[in-house]
Amino acid sequence: MTSNEIRASFLKYFDKNGHRILSSSSLVPQDDPTLLFTNAGMNQFKDVFLGKETRDYRRATTCQKCMRVSGKHNDLENVGPSPSHHTFFQMLGNFSFGDYFKTEAVGCAW
């Protein structure tokens, strides 16, 4: 399988299980001063999980563009030369906003 086929298969599976497919949010968050870069798939749902916002759906799935930098000081200049520093990747995710919890999540994952 190609990476495109893997992404499409993941999103299609969760779509069939009642999740809304949403586009990736920006790699540079526009409305979150606490983040320099999007570093996790759940970032675009942060206000939903904090109870500050509601959506018109209770299940979602995404292929989110992310950037993570590891190291003592999250030092961008070491990205590349060091095997412990990472750059850009896409995170596949499925989310429930009060619709299901662990038991149902395990069923979807299995």
PDB file of N, CA and C in Angstrom:
ATOM      1  N   MET A   1       0.831  -1.185   0.000  1.00  0.00           N
ATOM      2  CA  MET A   1       0.000   0.000   0.000  1.00  0.00           C
ATOM      3  C   MET A   1       0.879   1.253   0.000  1.00  0.00           C
ATOM      4  N   THR A   2       0.428   2.259  -0.690  1.00  0.00           N
ATOM      5  CA  THR A   2       1.126   3.536  -0.673  1.00  0.00           C
ATOM      6  C   THR A   2       0.666   4.342   0.543  1.00  0.00           C
ATOM      7  N   SER A   3       1.409   5.378   0.880  1.00  0.00           N
ATOM      8  CA  SER A   3       1.017   6.212   2.011  1.00  0.00           C
ATOM      9  C   SER A   3      -0.343   6.872   1.753  1.00  0.00           C
ATOM     10  N   ASN A   4      -0.614   7.254   0.519  1.00  0.00           N
ATOM     11  CA  ASN A   4      -1.927   7.836   0.195  1.00  0.00           C
ATOM     12  C   ASN A   4      -3.045   6.832   0.411  1.00  0.00           C
ATOM     13  N   GLU A   5      -2.800   5.583   0.044  1.00  0.00           N
ATOM     14  CA  GLU A   5      -3.813   4.536   0.234  1.00  0.00           C
ATOM     15  C   GLU A   5      -4.047   4.257   1.722  1.00  0.00           C
ATOM     16  N   ILE A   6      -2.987   4.281   2.515  1.00  0.00           N
ATOM     17  CA  ILE A   6      -3.125   4.062   3.959  1.00  0.00           C
ATOM     18  C   ILE A   6      -3.960   5.177   4.578  1.00  0.00           C
ATOM     19  N   ARG A   7      -3.653   6.427   4.241  1.00  0.00           N
ATOM     20  CA  ARG A   7      -4.424   7.557   4.776  1.00  0.00           C
ATOM     21  C   ARG A   7      -5.891   7.454   4.365  1.00  0.00           C
ATOM     22  N   ALA A   8      -6.128   7.191   3.085  1.00  0.00           N
ATOM     23  CA  ALA A   8      -7.506   7.112   2.582  1.00  0.00           C
ATOM     24  C   ALA A   8      -8.262   5.972   3.246  1.00  0.00           C
ATOM     25  N   SER A   9      -7.612   4.838   3.427  1.00  0.00           N
ATOM     26  CA  SER A   9      -8.245   3.681   4.059  1.00  0.00           C
ATOM     27  C   SER A   9      -8.621   3.986   5.508  1.00  0.00           C
ATOM     28  N   PHE A  10      -7.742   4.627   6.237  1.00  0.00           N
ATOM     29  CA  PHE A  10      -8.012   4.999   7.626  1.00  0.00           C
ATOM     30  C   PHE A  10      -9.223   5.927   7.717  1.00  0.00           C
ATOM     31  N   LEU A  11      -9.207   6.985   6.941  1.00  0.00           N
ATOM     32  CA  LEU A  11     -10.299   7.959   6.978  1.00  0.00           C
ATOM     33  C   LEU A  11     -11.622   7.325   6.544  1.00  0.00           C
ATOM     34  N   LYS A  12     -11.572   6.492   5.511  1.00  0.00           N
ATOM     35  CA  LYS A  12     -12.776   5.822   5.013  1.00  0.00           C
ATOM     36  C   LYS A  12     -13.365   4.887   6.084  1.00  0.00           C
ATOM     37  N   TYR A  13     -12.505   4.162   6.789  1.00  0.00           N
ATOM     38  CA  TYR A  13     -12.960   3.258   7.841  1.00  0.00           C
ATOM     39  C   TYR A  13     -13.737   4.028   8.908  1.00  0.00           C
ATOM     40  N   PHE A  14     -13.180   5.131   9.387  1.00  0.00           N
ATOM     41  CA  PHE A  14     -13.853   5.885  10.442  1.00  0.00           C
ATOM     42  C   PHE A  14     -15.068   6.633   9.912  1.00  0.00           C
ATOM     43  N   ASP A  15     -15.039   7.018   8.644  1.00  0.00           N
ATOM     44  CA  ASP A  15     -16.224   7.617   8.025  1.00  0.00           C
ATOM     45  C   ASP A  15     -17.379   6.619   8.051  1.00  0.00           C
ATOM     46  N   LYS A  16     -17.102   5.365   7.721  1.00  0.00           N
ATOM     47  CA  LYS A  16     -18.131   4.316   7.749  1.00  0.00           C
ATOM     48  C   LYS A  16     -18.660   4.079   9.163  1.00  0.00           C
ATOM     49  N   ASN A  17     -17.850   4.424  10.170  1.00  0.00           N
ATOM     50  CA  ASN A  17     -18.245   4.244  11.565  1.00  0.00           C
ATOM     51  C   ASN A  17     -18.754   5.543  12.190  1.00  0.00           C
ATOM     52  N   GLY A  18     -19.285   6.429  11.353  1.00  0.00           N
ATOM     53  CA  GLY A  18     -19.981   7.604  11.846  1.00  0.00           C
ATOM     54  C   GLY A  18     -19.123   8.809  12.194  1.00  0.00           C
ATOM     55  N   HIS A  19     -17.866   8.804  11.785  1.00  0.00           N
ATOM     56  CA  HIS A  19     -16.989   9.938  12.059  1.00  0.00           C
ATOM     57  C   HIS A  19     -17.010  10.900  10.869  1.00  0.00           C
ATOM     58  N   ARG A  20     -16.988  12.176  11.158  1.00  0.00           N
ATOM     59  CA  ARG A  20     -16.895  13.180  10.093  1.00  0.00           C
ATOM     60  C   ARG A  20     -15.425  13.354   9.723  1.00  0.00           C
ATOM     61  N   ILE A  21     -15.125  13.257   8.433  1.00  0.00           N
ATOM     62  CA  ILE A  21     -13.763  13.499   7.969  1.00  0.00           C
ATOM     63  C   ILE A  21     -13.537  15.002   7.891  1.00  0.00           C
ATOM     64  N   LEU A  22     -12.518  15.468   8.605  1.00  0.00           N
ATOM     65  CA  LEU A  22     -12.189  16.889   8.612  1.00  0.00           C
ATOM     66  C   LEU A  22     -10.798  17.103   8.028  1.00  0.00           C
ATOM     67  N   SER A  23     -10.621  18.243   7.421  1.00  0.00           N
ATOM     68  CA  SER A  23      -9.317  18.596   6.861  1.00  0.00           C
ATOM     69  C   SER A  23      -8.328  18.882   7.979  1.00  0.00           C
ATOM     70  N   SER A  24      -7.076  18.759   7.636  1.00  0.00           N
ATOM     71  CA  SER A  24      -6.016  19.128   8.559  1.00  0.00           C
ATOM     72  C   SER A  24      -6.115  20.619   8.860  1.00  0.00           C
ATOM     73  N   SER A  25      -5.899  20.982  10.111  1.00  0.00           N
ATOM     74  CA  SER A  25      -5.812  22.404  10.420  1.00  0.00           C
ATOM     75  C   SER A  25      -4.410  22.887  10.055  1.00  0.00           C
ATOM     76  N   SER A  26      -4.186  24.170  10.148  1.00  0.00           N
ATOM     77  CA  SER A  26      -2.912  24.765   9.771  1.00  0.00           C
ATOM     78  C   SER A  26      -1.771  24.226  10.619  1.00  0.00           C
ATOM     79  N   LEU A  27      -0.604  24.098  10.019  1.00  0.00           N
ATOM     80  CA  LEU A  27       0.590  23.687  10.752  1.00  0.00           C
ATOM     81  C   LEU A  27       0.984  24.764  11.769  1.00  0.00           C
ATOM     82  N   VAL A  28       0.648  26.008  11.469  1.00  0.00           N
ATOM     83  CA  VAL A  28       0.879  27.121  12.394  1.00  0.00           C
ATOM     84  C   VAL A  28      -0.490  27.555  12.919  1.00  0.00           C
ATOM     85  N   PRO A  29      -0.818  27.214  14.172  1.00  0.00           N
ATOM     86  CA  PRO A  29      -2.134  27.537  14.719  1.00  0.00           C
ATOM     87  C   PRO A  29      -2.414  29.040  14.691  1.00  0.00           C
ATOM     88  N   GLN A  30      -3.595  29.392  14.244  1.00  0.00           N
ATOM     89  CA  GLN A  30      -3.966  30.800  14.124  1.00  0.00           C
ATOM     90  C   GLN A  30      -4.628  31.338  15.387  1.00  0.00           C
ATOM     91  N   ASP A  31      -5.354  30.506  16.101  1.00  0.00           N
ATOM     92  CA  ASP A  31      -6.142  30.974  17.240  1.00  0.00           C
ATOM     93  C   ASP A  31      -5.675  30.403  18.574  1.00  0.00           C
ATOM     94  N   ASP A  32      -4.424  29.970  18.651  1.00  0.00           N
ATOM     95  CA  ASP A  32      -3.917  29.390  19.893  1.00  0.00           C
ATOM     96  C   ASP A  32      -2.538  29.941  20.196  1.00  0.00           C
ATOM     97  N   PRO A  33      -2.458  30.948  21.048  1.00  0.00           N
ATOM     98  CA  PRO A  33      -1.164  31.549  21.362  1.00  0.00           C
ATOM     99  C   PRO A  33      -0.243  30.646  22.184  1.00  0.00           C
ATOM    100  N   THR A  34      -0.747  29.484  22.636  1.00  0.00           N
ATOM    101  CA  THR A  34       0.081  28.579  23.432  1.00  0.00           C
ATOM    102  C   THR A  34       0.936  27.660  22.572  1.00  0.00           C
ATOM    103  N   LEU A  35       0.679  27.629  21.249  1.00  0.00           N
ATOM    104  CA  LEU A  35       1.416  26.721  20.361  1.00  0.00           C
ATOM    105  C   LEU A  35       2.106  27.489  19.244  1.00  0.00           C
ATOM    106  N   LEU A  36       3.366  27.149  19.003  1.00  0.00           N
ATOM    107  CA  LEU A  36       4.080  27.714  17.869  1.00  0.00           C
ATOM    108  C   LEU A  36       3.750  26.915  16.611  1.00  0.00           C
ATOM    109  N   PHE A  37       3.676  25.578  16.771  1.00  0.00           N
ATOM    110  CA  PHE A  37       3.331  24.670  15.673  1.00  0.00           C
ATOM    111  C   PHE A  37       2.270  23.688  16.150  1.00  0.00           C
ATOM    112  N   THR A  38       1.527  23.142  15.220  1.00  0.00           N
ATOM    113  CA  THR A  38       0.599  22.055  15.545  1.00  0.00           C
ATOM    114  C   THR A  38       1.450  20.821  15.792  1.00  0.00           C
ATOM    115  N   ASN A  39       1.361  20.266  17.002  1.00  0.00           N
ATOM    116  CA  ASN A  39       2.208  19.131  17.362  1.00  0.00           C
ATOM    117  C   ASN A  39       1.421  17.856  17.646  1.00  0.00           C
ATOM    118  N   ALA A  40       0.096  17.911  17.463  1.00  0.00           N
ATOM    119  CA  ALA A  40      -0.733  16.729  17.711  1.00  0.00           C
ATOM    120  C   ALA A  40      -2.034  16.846  16.934  1.00  0.00           C
ATOM    121  N   GLY A  41      -2.613  15.711  16.625  1.00  0.00           N
ATOM    122  CA  GLY A  41      -3.848  15.683  15.861  1.00  0.00           C
ATOM    123  C   GLY A  41      -5.031  16.298  16.581  1.00  0.00           C
ATOM    124  N   MET A  42      -4.976  16.295  17.907  1.00  0.00           N
ATOM    125  CA  MET A  42      -6.112  16.806  18.674  1.00  0.00           C
ATOM    126  C   MET A  42      -6.095  18.313  18.863  1.00  0.00           C
ATOM    127  N   ASN A  43      -5.045  18.997  18.419  1.00  0.00           N
ATOM    128  CA  ASN A  43      -4.947  20.447  18.648  1.00  0.00           C
ATOM    129  C   ASN A  43      -6.165  21.208  18.150  1.00  0.00           C
ATOM    130  N   GLN A  44      -6.681  20.847  16.984  1.00  0.00           N
ATOM    131  CA  GLN A  44      -7.825  21.587  16.455  1.00  0.00           C
ATOM    132  C   GLN A  44      -9.097  21.368  17.270  1.00  0.00           C
ATOM    133  N   PHE A  45      -9.080  20.400  18.177  1.00  0.00           N
ATOM    134  CA  PHE A  45     -10.236  20.118  19.030  1.00  0.00           C
ATOM    135  C   PHE A  45     -10.003  20.538  20.482  1.00  0.00           C
ATOM    136  N   LYS A  46      -8.942  21.235  20.744  1.00  0.00           N
ATOM    137  CA  LYS A  46      -8.567  21.611  22.105  1.00  0.00           C
ATOM    138  C   LYS A  46      -9.710  22.296  22.845  1.00  0.00           C
ATOM    139  N   ASP A  47     -10.353  23.270  22.225  1.00  0.00           N
ATOM    140  CA  ASP A  47     -11.448  23.983  22.898  1.00  0.00           C
ATOM    141  C   ASP A  47     -12.677  23.107  23.107  1.00  0.00           C
ATOM    142  N   VAL A  48     -12.878  22.105  22.276  1.00  0.00           N
ATOM    143  CA  VAL A  48     -13.981  21.161  22.474  1.00  0.00           C
ATOM    144  C   VAL A  48     -13.700  20.329  23.726  1.00  0.00           C
ATOM    145  N   PHE A  49     -12.476  19.809  23.839  1.00  0.00           N
ATOM    146  CA  PHE A  49     -12.122  18.996  25.003  1.00  0.00           C
ATOM    147  C   PHE A  49     -12.119  19.810  26.293  1.00  0.00           C
ATOM    148  N   LEU A  50     -11.843  21.101  26.194  1.00  0.00           N
ATOM    149  CA  LEU A  50     -11.846  21.966  27.371  1.00  0.00           C
ATOM    150  C   LEU A  50     -13.247  22.486  27.719  1.00  0.00           C
ATOM    151  N   GLY A  51     -14.244  22.158  26.881  1.00  0.00           N
ATOM    152  CA  GLY A  51     -15.611  22.584  27.134  1.00  0.00           C
ATOM    153  C   GLY A  51     -15.904  24.023  26.741  1.00  0.00           C
ATOM    154  N   LYS A  52     -15.011  24.650  26.000  1.00  0.00           N
ATOM    155  CA  LYS A  52     -15.197  26.045  25.573  1.00  0.00           C
ATOM    156  C   LYS A  52     -15.966  26.160  24.264  1.00  0.00           C
ATOM    157  N   GLU A  53     -16.133  25.052  23.581  1.00  0.00           N
ATOM    158  CA  GLU A  53     -16.746  25.056  22.243  1.00  0.00           C
ATOM    159  C   GLU A  53     -17.484  23.748  22.027  1.00  0.00           C
ATOM    160  N   THR A  54     -18.535  23.784  21.222  1.00  0.00           N
ATOM    161  CA  THR A  54     -19.224  22.563  20.810  1.00  0.00           C
ATOM    162  C   THR A  54     -19.231  22.509  19.290  1.00  0.00           C
ATOM    163  N   ARG A  55     -19.408  21.335  18.762  1.00  0.00           N
ATOM    164  CA  ARG A  55     -19.469  21.132  17.316  1.00  0.00           C
ATOM    165  C   ARG A  55     -20.802  20.492  16.968  1.00  0.00           C
ATOM    166  N   ASP A  56     -21.160  20.494  15.698  1.00  0.00           N
ATOM    167  CA  ASP A  56     -22.424  19.873  15.282  1.00  0.00           C
ATOM    168  C   ASP A  56     -22.235  18.393  14.944  1.00  0.00           C
ATOM    169  N   TYR A  57     -21.139  17.816  15.385  1.00  0.00           N
ATOM    170  CA  TYR A  57     -20.872  16.385  15.223  1.00  0.00           C
ATOM    171  C   TYR A  57     -20.206  15.895  16.505  1.00  0.00           C
ATOM    172  N   ARG A  58     -20.312  14.583  16.751  1.00  0.00           N
ATOM    173  CA  ARG A  58     -19.758  14.008  17.984  1.00  0.00           C
ATOM    174  C   ARG A  58     -18.612  13.056  17.728  1.00  0.00           C
ATOM    175  N   ARG A  59     -18.308  12.817  16.446  1.00  0.00           N
ATOM    176  CA  ARG A  59     -17.189  11.961  16.067  1.00  0.00           C
ATOM    177  C   ARG A  59     -16.457  12.604  14.898  1.00  0.00           C
ATOM    178  N   ALA A  60     -15.128  12.522  14.931  1.00  0.00           N
ATOM    179  CA  ALA A  60     -14.336  13.112  13.847  1.00  0.00           C
ATOM    180  C   ALA A  60     -13.119  12.243  13.566  1.00  0.00           C
ATOM    181  N   THR A  61     -12.621  12.356  12.340  1.00  0.00           N
ATOM    182  CA  THR A  61     -11.372  11.700  11.961  1.00  0.00           C
ATOM    183  C   THR A  61     -10.584  12.661  11.082  1.00  0.00           C
ATOM    184  N   THR A  62      -9.263  12.639  11.243  1.00  0.00           N
ATOM    185  CA  THR A  62      -8.416  13.575  10.515  1.00  0.00           C
ATOM    186  C   THR A  62      -7.084  12.946  10.127  1.00  0.00           C
ATOM    187  N   CYS A  63      -6.437  13.591   9.194  1.00  0.00           N
ATOM    188  CA  CYS A  63      -5.038  13.353   8.874  1.00  0.00           C
ATOM    189  C   CYS A  63      -4.372  14.719   9.075  1.00  0.00           C
ATOM    190  N   GLN A  64      -3.847  14.944  10.271  1.00  0.00           N
ATOM    191  CA  GLN A  64      -3.367  16.258  10.696  1.00  0.00           C
ATOM    192  C   GLN A  64      -1.878  16.442  10.419  1.00  0.00           C
ATOM    193  N   LYS A  65      -1.535  17.554   9.779  1.00  0.00           N
ATOM    194  CA  LYS A  65      -0.131  17.933   9.596  1.00  0.00           C
ATOM    195  C   LYS A  65       0.416  18.346  10.958  1.00  0.00           C
ATOM    196  N   CYS A  66       1.574  17.800  11.320  1.00  0.00           N
ATOM    197  CA  CYS A  66       2.169  18.091  12.625  1.00  0.00           C
ATOM    198  C   CYS A  66       3.667  18.344  12.492  1.00  0.00           C
ATOM    199  N   MET A  67       4.185  19.060  13.473  1.00  0.00           N
ATOM    200  CA  MET A  67       5.624  19.249  13.580  1.00  0.00           C
ATOM    201  C   MET A  67       6.003  19.087  15.037  1.00  0.00           C
ATOM    202  N   ARG A  68       6.987  18.254  15.270  1.00  0.00           N
ATOM    203  CA  ARG A  68       7.487  18.071  16.626  1.00  0.00           C
ATOM    204  C   ARG A  68       9.000  18.195  16.599  1.00  0.00           C
ATOM    205  N   VAL A  69       9.483  18.830  17.612  1.00  0.00           N
ATOM    206  CA  VAL A  69      10.919  18.991  17.777  1.00  0.00           C
ATOM    207  C   VAL A  69      11.238  18.496  19.170  1.00  0.00           C
ATOM    208  N   SER A  70      12.139  17.529  19.269  1.00  0.00           N
ATOM    209  CA  SER A  70      12.478  17.006  20.591  1.00  0.00           C
ATOM    210  C   SER A  70      13.848  17.515  21.002  1.00  0.00           C
ATOM    211  N   GLY A  71      14.148  17.393  22.238  1.00  0.00           N
ATOM    212  CA  GLY A  71      15.433  17.834  22.761  1.00  0.00           C
ATOM    213  C   GLY A  71      15.240  18.675  23.997  1.00  0.00           C
ATOM    214  N   LYS A  72      16.338  18.948  24.668  1.00  0.00           N
ATOM    215  CA  LYS A  72      16.290  19.656  25.936  1.00  0.00           C
ATOM    216  C   LYS A  72      15.570  21.001  25.830  1.00  0.00           C
ATOM    217  N   HIS A  73      15.823  21.738  24.764  1.00  0.00           N
ATOM    218  CA  HIS A  73      15.230  23.063  24.636  1.00  0.00           C
ATOM    219  C   HIS A  73      14.349  23.189  23.398  1.00  0.00           C
ATOM    220  N   ASN A  74      13.871  22.038  22.876  1.00  0.00           N
ATOM    221  CA  ASN A  74      13.099  22.073  21.631  1.00  0.00           C
ATOM    222  C   ASN A  74      13.832  22.909  20.587  1.00  0.00           C
ATOM    223  N   ASP A  75      15.072  22.607  20.385  1.00  0.00           N
ATOM    224  CA  ASP A  75      15.969  23.397  19.559  1.00  0.00           C
ATOM    225  C   ASP A  75      15.832  23.076  18.074  1.00  0.00           C
ATOM    226  N   LEU A  76      15.230  23.988  17.353  1.00  0.00           N
ATOM    227  CA  LEU A  76      14.990  23.816  15.921  1.00  0.00           C
ATOM    228  C   LEU A  76      16.272  23.634  15.119  1.00  0.00           C
ATOM    229  N   GLU A  77      17.368  24.241  15.565  1.00  0.00           N
ATOM    230  CA  GLU A  77      18.609  24.149  14.783  1.00  0.00           C
ATOM    231  C   GLU A  77      19.194  22.741  14.751  1.00  0.00           C
ATOM    232  N   ASN A  78      18.755  21.852  15.637  1.00  0.00           N
ATOM    233  CA  ASN A  78      19.259  20.478  15.640  1.00  0.00           C
ATOM    234  C   ASN A  78      18.397  19.517  14.825  1.00  0.00           C
ATOM    235  N   VAL A  79      17.323  20.005  14.250  1.00  0.00           N
ATOM    236  CA  VAL A  79      16.487  19.135  13.415  1.00  0.00           C
ATOM    237  C   VAL A  79      17.293  18.744  12.195  1.00  0.00           C
ATOM    238  N   GLY A  80      17.332  17.463  11.922  1.00  0.00           N
ATOM    239  CA  GLY A  80      18.070  16.969  10.758  1.00  0.00           C
ATOM    240  C   GLY A  80      19.326  16.218  11.151  1.00  0.00           C
ATOM    241  N   PRO A  81      20.332  16.905  11.734  1.00  0.00           N
ATOM    242  CA  PRO A  81      21.573  16.206  12.070  1.00  0.00           C
ATOM    243  C   PRO A  81      21.429  15.162  13.175  1.00  0.00           C
ATOM    244  N   SER A  82      20.460  15.333  14.051  1.00  0.00           N
ATOM    245  CA  SER A  82      20.298  14.449  15.195  1.00  0.00           C
ATOM    246  C   SER A  82      19.206  13.408  14.926  1.00  0.00           C
ATOM    247  N   PRO A  83      19.478  12.124  15.255  1.00  0.00           N
ATOM    248  CA  PRO A  83      18.444  11.097  15.053  1.00  0.00           C
ATOM    249  C   PRO A  83      17.267  11.214  16.025  1.00  0.00           C
ATOM    250  N   SER A  84      17.408  12.030  17.072  1.00  0.00           N
ATOM    251  CA  SER A  84      16.311  12.159  18.041  1.00  0.00           C
ATOM    252  C   SER A  84      15.407  13.351  17.755  1.00  0.00           C
ATOM    253  N   HIS A  85      15.714  14.120  16.733  1.00  0.00           N
ATOM    254  CA  HIS A  85      14.894  15.270  16.389  1.00  0.00           C
ATOM    255  C   HIS A  85      14.045  14.941  15.168  1.00  0.00           C
ATOM    256  N   HIS A  86      12.797  15.323  15.215  1.00  0.00           N
ATOM    257  CA  HIS A  86      11.868  15.011  14.143  1.00  0.00           C
ATOM    258  C   HIS A  86      11.331  16.302  13.549  1.00  0.00           C
ATOM    259  N   THR A  87      10.792  16.189  12.378  1.00  0.00           N
ATOM    260  CA  THR A  87      10.268  17.386  11.732  1.00  0.00           C
ATOM    261  C   THR A  87       8.787  17.203  11.438  1.00  0.00           C
ATOM    262  N   PHE A  88       8.448  17.245  10.184  1.00  0.00           N
ATOM    263  CA  PHE A  88       7.064  17.211   9.732  1.00  0.00           C
ATOM    264  C   PHE A  88       6.560  15.779   9.584  1.00  0.00           C
ATOM    265  N   PHE A  89       5.316  15.539   9.990  1.00  0.00           N
ATOM    266  CA  PHE A  89       4.656  14.253   9.759  1.00  0.00           C
ATOM    267  C   PHE A  89       3.156  14.486   9.742  1.00  0.00           C
ATOM    268  N   GLN A  90       2.416  13.468   9.361  1.00  0.00           N
ATOM    269  CA  GLN A  90       0.954  13.539   9.375  1.00  0.00           C
ATOM    270  C   GLN A  90       0.436  12.513  10.374  1.00  0.00           C
ATOM    271  N   MET A  91      -0.426  12.963  11.266  1.00  0.00           N
ATOM    272  CA  MET A  91      -0.965  12.105  12.308  1.00  0.00           C
ATOM    273  C   MET A  91      -2.413  11.758  11.989  1.00  0.00           C
ATOM    274  N   LEU A  92      -2.680  10.460  11.861  1.00  0.00           N
ATOM    275  CA  LEU A  92      -4.044   9.986  11.660  1.00  0.00           C
ATOM    276  C   LEU A  92      -4.721   9.904  13.021  1.00  0.00           C
ATOM    277  N   GLY A  93      -5.956  10.371  13.103  1.00  0.00           N
ATOM    278  CA  GLY A  93      -6.632  10.333  14.389  1.00  0.00           C
ATOM    279  C   GLY A  93      -8.130  10.174  14.259  1.00  0.00           C
ATOM    280  N   ASN A  94      -8.707   9.613  15.305  1.00  0.00           N
ATOM    281  CA  ASN A  94     -10.160   9.544  15.420  1.00  0.00           C
ATOM    282  C   ASN A  94     -10.540  10.047  16.802  1.00  0.00           C
ATOM    283  N   PHE A  95     -11.640  10.782  16.867  1.00  0.00           N
ATOM    284  CA  PHE A  95     -11.994  11.492  18.086  1.00  0.00           C
ATOM    285  C   PHE A  95     -13.484  11.346  18.373  1.00  0.00           C
ATOM    286  N   SER A  96     -13.795  11.269  19.653  1.00  0.00           N
ATOM    287  CA  SER A  96     -15.178  11.254  20.112  1.00  0.00           C
ATOM    288  C   SER A  96     -15.359  12.380  21.106  1.00  0.00           C
ATOM    289  N   PHE A  97     -16.430  13.118  20.942  1.00  0.00           N
ATOM    290  CA  PHE A  97     -16.740  14.220  21.845  1.00  0.00           C
ATOM    291  C   PHE A  97     -17.955  13.836  22.675  1.00  0.00           C
ATOM    292  N   GLY A  98     -17.728  12.925  23.628  1.00  0.00           N
ATOM    293  CA  GLY A  98     -18.789  12.475  24.505  1.00  0.00           C
ATOM    294  C   GLY A  98     -19.697  11.406  23.911  1.00  0.00           C
ATOM    295  N   ASP A  99     -19.342  10.881  22.740  1.00  0.00           N
ATOM    296  CA  ASP A  99     -20.187   9.891  22.075  1.00  0.00           C
ATOM    297  C   ASP A  99     -19.825   8.463  22.475  1.00  0.00           C
ATOM    298  N   TYR A 100     -18.561   8.172  22.602  1.00  0.00           N
ATOM    299  CA  TYR A 100     -18.112   6.857  23.054  1.00  0.00           C
ATOM    300  C   TYR A 100     -16.833   7.019  23.853  1.00  0.00           C
ATOM    301  N   PHE A 101     -16.472   5.940  24.575  1.00  0.00           N
ATOM    302  CA  PHE A 101     -15.284   5.995  25.406  1.00  0.00           C
ATOM    303  C   PHE A 101     -14.458   4.729  25.173  1.00  0.00           C
ATOM    304  N   LYS A 102     -13.757   4.259  26.146  1.00  0.00           N
ATOM    305  CA  LYS A 102     -12.758   3.207  25.974  1.00  0.00           C
ATOM    306  C   LYS A 102     -13.291   1.943  25.322  1.00  0.00           C
ATOM    307  N   THR A 103     -14.402   1.414  25.811  1.00  0.00           N
ATOM    308  CA  THR A 103     -14.908   0.149  25.270  1.00  0.00           C
ATOM    309  C   THR A 103     -15.169   0.245  23.783  1.00  0.00           C
ATOM    310  N   GLU A 104     -15.860   1.279  23.366  1.00  0.00           N
ATOM    311  CA  GLU A 104     -16.159   1.457  21.945  1.00  0.00           C
ATOM    312  C   GLU A 104     -14.910   1.817  21.140  1.00  0.00           C
ATOM    313  N   ALA A 105     -13.994   2.572  21.736  1.00  0.00           N
ATOM    314  CA  ALA A 105     -12.744   2.930  21.047  1.00  0.00           C
ATOM    315  C   ALA A 105     -11.917   1.691  20.754  1.00  0.00           C
ATOM    316  N   VAL A 106     -11.874   0.763  21.695  1.00  0.00           N
ATOM    317  CA  VAL A 106     -11.137  -0.486  21.482  1.00  0.00           C
ATOM    318  C   VAL A 106     -11.778  -1.274  20.349  1.00  0.00           C
ATOM    319  N   GLY A 107     -13.094  -1.295  20.304  1.00  0.00           N
ATOM    320  CA  GLY A 107     -13.797  -1.987  19.215  1.00  0.00           C
ATOM    321  C   GLY A 107     -13.462  -1.406  17.858  1.00  0.00           C
ATOM    322  N   CYS A 108     -13.394  -0.100  17.760  1.00  0.00           N
ATOM    323  CA  CYS A 108     -13.019   0.550  16.488  1.00  0.00           C
ATOM    324  C   CYS A 108     -11.577   0.219  16.119  1.00  0.00           C
ATOM    325  N   ALA A 109     -10.699   0.247  17.099  1.00  0.00           N
ATOM    326  CA  ALA A 109      -9.280   0.016  16.825  1.00  0.00           C
ATOM    327  C   ALA A 109      -9.010  -1.432  16.454  1.00  0.00           C
ATOM    328  N   TRP A 110      -9.759  -2.337  17.072  1.00  0.00           N
ATOM    329  CA  TRP A 110      -9.515  -3.755  16.821  1.00  0.00           C
ATOM    330  C   TRP A 110      -9.906  -4.100  15.401  1.00  0.00           C
TER     331      TRP A 110
END
